XYZ file of C-alpha atoms in Angstrom:
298
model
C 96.620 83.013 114.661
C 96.806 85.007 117.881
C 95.402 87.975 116.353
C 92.405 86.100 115.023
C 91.655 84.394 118.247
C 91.515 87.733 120.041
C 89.133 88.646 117.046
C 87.287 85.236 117.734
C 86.787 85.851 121.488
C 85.552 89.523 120.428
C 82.688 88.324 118.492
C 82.149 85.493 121.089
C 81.724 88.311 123.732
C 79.787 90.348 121.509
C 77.594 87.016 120.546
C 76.564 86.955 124.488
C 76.184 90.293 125.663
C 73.843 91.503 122.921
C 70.736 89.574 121.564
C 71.506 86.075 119.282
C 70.370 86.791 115.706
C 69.274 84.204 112.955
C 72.181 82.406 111.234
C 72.974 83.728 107.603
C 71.173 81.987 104.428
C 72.435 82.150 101.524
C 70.232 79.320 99.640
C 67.053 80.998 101.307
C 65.617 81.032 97.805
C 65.658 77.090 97.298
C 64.860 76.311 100.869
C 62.492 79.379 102.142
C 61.181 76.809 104.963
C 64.524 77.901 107.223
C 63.664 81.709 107.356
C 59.635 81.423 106.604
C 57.101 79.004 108.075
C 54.546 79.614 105.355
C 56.684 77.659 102.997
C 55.573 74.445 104.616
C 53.930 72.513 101.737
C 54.132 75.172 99.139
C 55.960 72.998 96.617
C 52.874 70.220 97.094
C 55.373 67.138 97.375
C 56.837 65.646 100.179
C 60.332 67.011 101.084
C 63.621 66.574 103.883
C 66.616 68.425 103.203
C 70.012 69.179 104.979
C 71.557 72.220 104.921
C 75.031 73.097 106.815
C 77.121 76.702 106.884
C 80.982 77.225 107.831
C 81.997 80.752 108.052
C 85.404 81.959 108.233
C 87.552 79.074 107.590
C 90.374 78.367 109.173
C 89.464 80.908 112.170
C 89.819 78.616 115.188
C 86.033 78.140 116.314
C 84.572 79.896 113.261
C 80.624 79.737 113.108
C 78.913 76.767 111.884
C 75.198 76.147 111.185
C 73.422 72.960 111.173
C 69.816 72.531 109.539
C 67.307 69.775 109.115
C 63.937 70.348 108.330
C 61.273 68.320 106.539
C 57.814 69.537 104.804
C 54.891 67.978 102.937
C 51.758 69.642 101.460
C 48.523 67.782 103.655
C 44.683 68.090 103.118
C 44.519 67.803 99.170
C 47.237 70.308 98.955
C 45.359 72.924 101.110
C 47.717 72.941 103.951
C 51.188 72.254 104.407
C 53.117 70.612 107.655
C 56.952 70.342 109.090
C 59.581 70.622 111.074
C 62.781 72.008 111.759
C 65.803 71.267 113.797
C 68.366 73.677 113.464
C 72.063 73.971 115.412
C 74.220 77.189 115.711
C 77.710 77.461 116.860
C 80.149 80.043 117.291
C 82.670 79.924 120.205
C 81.998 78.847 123.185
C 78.064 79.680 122.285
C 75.161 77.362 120.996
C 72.033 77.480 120.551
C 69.926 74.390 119.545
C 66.312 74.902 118.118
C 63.346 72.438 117.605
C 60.215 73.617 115.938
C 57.210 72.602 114.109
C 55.098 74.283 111.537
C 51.793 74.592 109.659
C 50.757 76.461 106.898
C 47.018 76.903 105.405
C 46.910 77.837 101.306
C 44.399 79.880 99.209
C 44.431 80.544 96.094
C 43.801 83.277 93.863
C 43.557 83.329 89.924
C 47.158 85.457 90.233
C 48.798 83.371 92.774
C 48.565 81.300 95.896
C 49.124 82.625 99.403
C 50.276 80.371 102.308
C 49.766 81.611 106.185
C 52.210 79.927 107.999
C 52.788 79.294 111.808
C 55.699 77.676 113.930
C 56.349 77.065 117.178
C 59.107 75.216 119.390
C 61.737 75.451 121.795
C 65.241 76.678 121.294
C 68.589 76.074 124.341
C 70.771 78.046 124.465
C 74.026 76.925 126.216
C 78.147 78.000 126.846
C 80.936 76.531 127.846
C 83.796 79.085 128.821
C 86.404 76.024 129.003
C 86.046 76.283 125.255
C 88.162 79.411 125.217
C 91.528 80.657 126.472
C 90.365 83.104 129.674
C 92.907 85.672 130.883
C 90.728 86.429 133.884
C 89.113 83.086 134.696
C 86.692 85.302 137.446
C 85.111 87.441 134.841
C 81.669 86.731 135.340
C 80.989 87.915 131.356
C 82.618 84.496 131.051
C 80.370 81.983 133.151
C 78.202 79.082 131.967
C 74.459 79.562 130.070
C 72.428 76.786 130.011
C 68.553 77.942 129.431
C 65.566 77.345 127.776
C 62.822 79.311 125.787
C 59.764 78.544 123.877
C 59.022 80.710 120.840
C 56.374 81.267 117.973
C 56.389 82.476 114.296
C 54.741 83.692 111.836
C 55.218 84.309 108.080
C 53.000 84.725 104.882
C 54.466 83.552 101.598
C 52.944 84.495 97.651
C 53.725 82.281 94.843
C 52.957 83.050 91.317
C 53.862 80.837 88.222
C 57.136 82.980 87.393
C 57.611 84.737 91.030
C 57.520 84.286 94.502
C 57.465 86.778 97.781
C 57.373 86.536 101.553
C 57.440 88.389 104.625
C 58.358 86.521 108.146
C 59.324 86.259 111.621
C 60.415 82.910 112.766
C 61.038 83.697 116.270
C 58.597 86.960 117.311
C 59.271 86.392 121.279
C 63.029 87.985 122.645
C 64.438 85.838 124.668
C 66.931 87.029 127.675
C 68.273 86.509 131.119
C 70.454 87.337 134.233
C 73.648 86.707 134.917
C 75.693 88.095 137.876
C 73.481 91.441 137.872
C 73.713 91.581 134.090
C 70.728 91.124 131.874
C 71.877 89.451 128.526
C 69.662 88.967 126.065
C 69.622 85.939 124.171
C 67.688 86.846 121.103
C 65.956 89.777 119.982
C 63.300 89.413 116.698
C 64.601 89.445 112.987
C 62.303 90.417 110.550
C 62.401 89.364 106.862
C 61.690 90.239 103.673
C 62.165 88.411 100.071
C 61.290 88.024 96.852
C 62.034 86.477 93.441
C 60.883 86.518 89.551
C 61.471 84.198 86.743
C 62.476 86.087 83.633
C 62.560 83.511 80.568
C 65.245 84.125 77.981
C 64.390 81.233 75.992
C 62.453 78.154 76.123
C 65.811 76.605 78.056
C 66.891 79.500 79.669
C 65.504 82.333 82.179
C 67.188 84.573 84.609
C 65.994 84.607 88.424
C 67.034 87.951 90.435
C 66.008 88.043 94.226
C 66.284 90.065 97.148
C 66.170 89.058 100.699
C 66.280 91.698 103.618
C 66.318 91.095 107.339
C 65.338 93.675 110.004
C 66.294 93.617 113.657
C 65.789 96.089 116.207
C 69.124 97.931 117.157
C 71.156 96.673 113.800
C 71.438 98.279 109.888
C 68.871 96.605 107.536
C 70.763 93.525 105.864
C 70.071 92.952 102.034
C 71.202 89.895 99.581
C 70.867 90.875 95.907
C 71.416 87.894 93.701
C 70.847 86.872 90.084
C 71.010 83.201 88.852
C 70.536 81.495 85.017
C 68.566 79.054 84.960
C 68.860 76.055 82.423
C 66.258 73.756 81.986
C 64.854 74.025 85.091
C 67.548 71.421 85.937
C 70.742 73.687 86.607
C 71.628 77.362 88.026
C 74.647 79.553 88.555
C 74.343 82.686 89.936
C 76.385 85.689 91.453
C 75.252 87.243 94.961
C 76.575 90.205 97.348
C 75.214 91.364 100.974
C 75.422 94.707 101.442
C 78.293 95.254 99.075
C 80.340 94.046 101.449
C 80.224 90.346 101.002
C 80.543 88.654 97.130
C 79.811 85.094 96.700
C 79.147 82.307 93.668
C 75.859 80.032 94.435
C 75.352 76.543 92.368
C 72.238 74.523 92.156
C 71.587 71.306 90.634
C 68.462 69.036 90.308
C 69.606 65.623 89.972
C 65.696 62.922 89.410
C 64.549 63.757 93.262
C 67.381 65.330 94.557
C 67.900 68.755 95.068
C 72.030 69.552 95.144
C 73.516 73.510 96.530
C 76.729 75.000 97.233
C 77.882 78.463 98.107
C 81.187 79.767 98.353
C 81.459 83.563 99.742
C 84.384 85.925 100.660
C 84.181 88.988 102.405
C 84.960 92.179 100.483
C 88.057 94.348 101.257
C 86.247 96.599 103.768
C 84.119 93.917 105.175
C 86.229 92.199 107.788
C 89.390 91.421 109.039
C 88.827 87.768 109.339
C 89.389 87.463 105.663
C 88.332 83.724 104.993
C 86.057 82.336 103.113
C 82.610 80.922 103.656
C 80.882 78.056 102.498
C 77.008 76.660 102.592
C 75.840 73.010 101.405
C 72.566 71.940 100.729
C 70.786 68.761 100.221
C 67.298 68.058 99.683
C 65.052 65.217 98.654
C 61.361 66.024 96.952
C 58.491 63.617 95.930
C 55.491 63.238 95.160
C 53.700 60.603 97.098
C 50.384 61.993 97.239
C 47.742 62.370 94.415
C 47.302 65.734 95.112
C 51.437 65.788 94.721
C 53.050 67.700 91.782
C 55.675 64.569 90.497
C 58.661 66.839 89.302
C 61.282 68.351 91.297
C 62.493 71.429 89.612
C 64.242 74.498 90.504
């Protein structure tokens, strides 16, 4: 285990002298709300979901992300509204955001396209006493505690058998100084996805989709997935990022509720903390509106 903490601190180091990027989504596609504001509403029912991330098990201090966020369509379905409370953790590192959102719709014969905005507040703080120091003075190594407001943006088309976005959920970088140093805290990511519904049969289609993320100073990120669908009730599907990571992704829709899991390993060139990942997801979608659709589906 030594040789992964020293791996652990690493990263840690790495986590707080370069900029903070977003936390890793694999179930992007059945929550798009955590990566693009525009999403708020888009499924015209009322919705809250939980969704929580463990990477690296069994590294001491792995990564973990924490994410609540609730949406309902508003205004005879024209507009949507929510919020999102998300918690990241790696180390001795965390950053805690709040932030709410809105999203106007118009529609087109071909599709509907949302135009969403967020804004909030997100804290970072550290605690060095989390970690095992050699050099207790090294000033790489002393407490964060600040906070920054931030906006987004994001635009979102949805067709009957497809869907695409493009967002930014946090367009302001966020740094500050320490002992001479200027670290930054968080630096923009840029994204990119899309999906389409290819139907099979009457109870089965397959669902490919792509998500990329962009951020200044790092290689373009891709997820390439493909899912079956059944019954618009139940989907399995195979994913990899880059090539480098390989993962399994389950969905179920059980009356209102909405059930994920993910379980990801890295490939053999991918890392040297060779432990798996996992993501849960949890959400809960009505319709308690008149101008709310009444069937959850996938």
């Amino acid at each position: 285990m030594k040789t992964y903490r020293l791996l652990l601190v690493f990263v840690c180091v790495a986590f707080r002298l370069s900029a903070q990027q977003d936390p890793i989504n694999v179930l992007y596609l059945n929550n798009p709300i955590t990566i693009n504001p525009a999403y708020a509403g888009a499924n015209s029912m009322l919705n809250a979901g939980i969704q929580y991330r463990t990477q690296w098990v069994g590294a001491e201090s792995n990564p973990t992300t924490f994410n609540f966020n609730s949406h309902m369509s508003v205004l005879n379905d024209k507009a949507g509204v929510g919020i999102m409370v998300m918690q990241d953790r790696i180390g001795d590192s965390k950053s805690t955001s709040v932030n709410t959102m809105y999203a106007y719709k118009i529609r087109f014969k071909w599709a509907t396209m949302s135009f969403g905005m967020q804004a909030g507040f997100t804290r970072y703080t550290s605690d060095p006493n989390l970690l095992t120091i050699r050099d207790n003075g090294d000033p790489s190594f002393n407490p964060i505690r600040v906070t920054n407001f931030n906006i987004g943006s994001g635009l979102l088309f949805k067709g009957d058998h497809w869907q695409a976005g493009v967002s930014a959920p946090r367009m302001l970088p966020a740094s500050m100084s320490q002992s001479g140093t200027t670290i930054k805290l968080y630096d923009q990511n840029y994204y990119f996805f899309g999906s389409y519904g290819i139907f099979l049969s009457e109870k089965f289609r397959l669902r490919p989709s792509v998500l990329m993320r962009a951020s200044p100073g790092l290689p373009l990120s891709a997820d390439v997935s493909a899912s079956l669908v059944v019954q618009e009730n139940y989907s399995a599907g195979l994913f990899t990022r880059n090539l480098n990571t390989y993962g399994l992704q389950f969905i179920a829709v059980i009356n209102d509720l909405k059930l994920g899991y993910v379980f990801e390993l890295p490939g053999p060139s991918s890392s040297n903390l060779n432990f798996s990942s996992h993501e849960f997801m949890l959400t809960l979608s009505m319709g308690v509106m008149r101008s709310h659709d009444k069937v959850n589906k996938l």
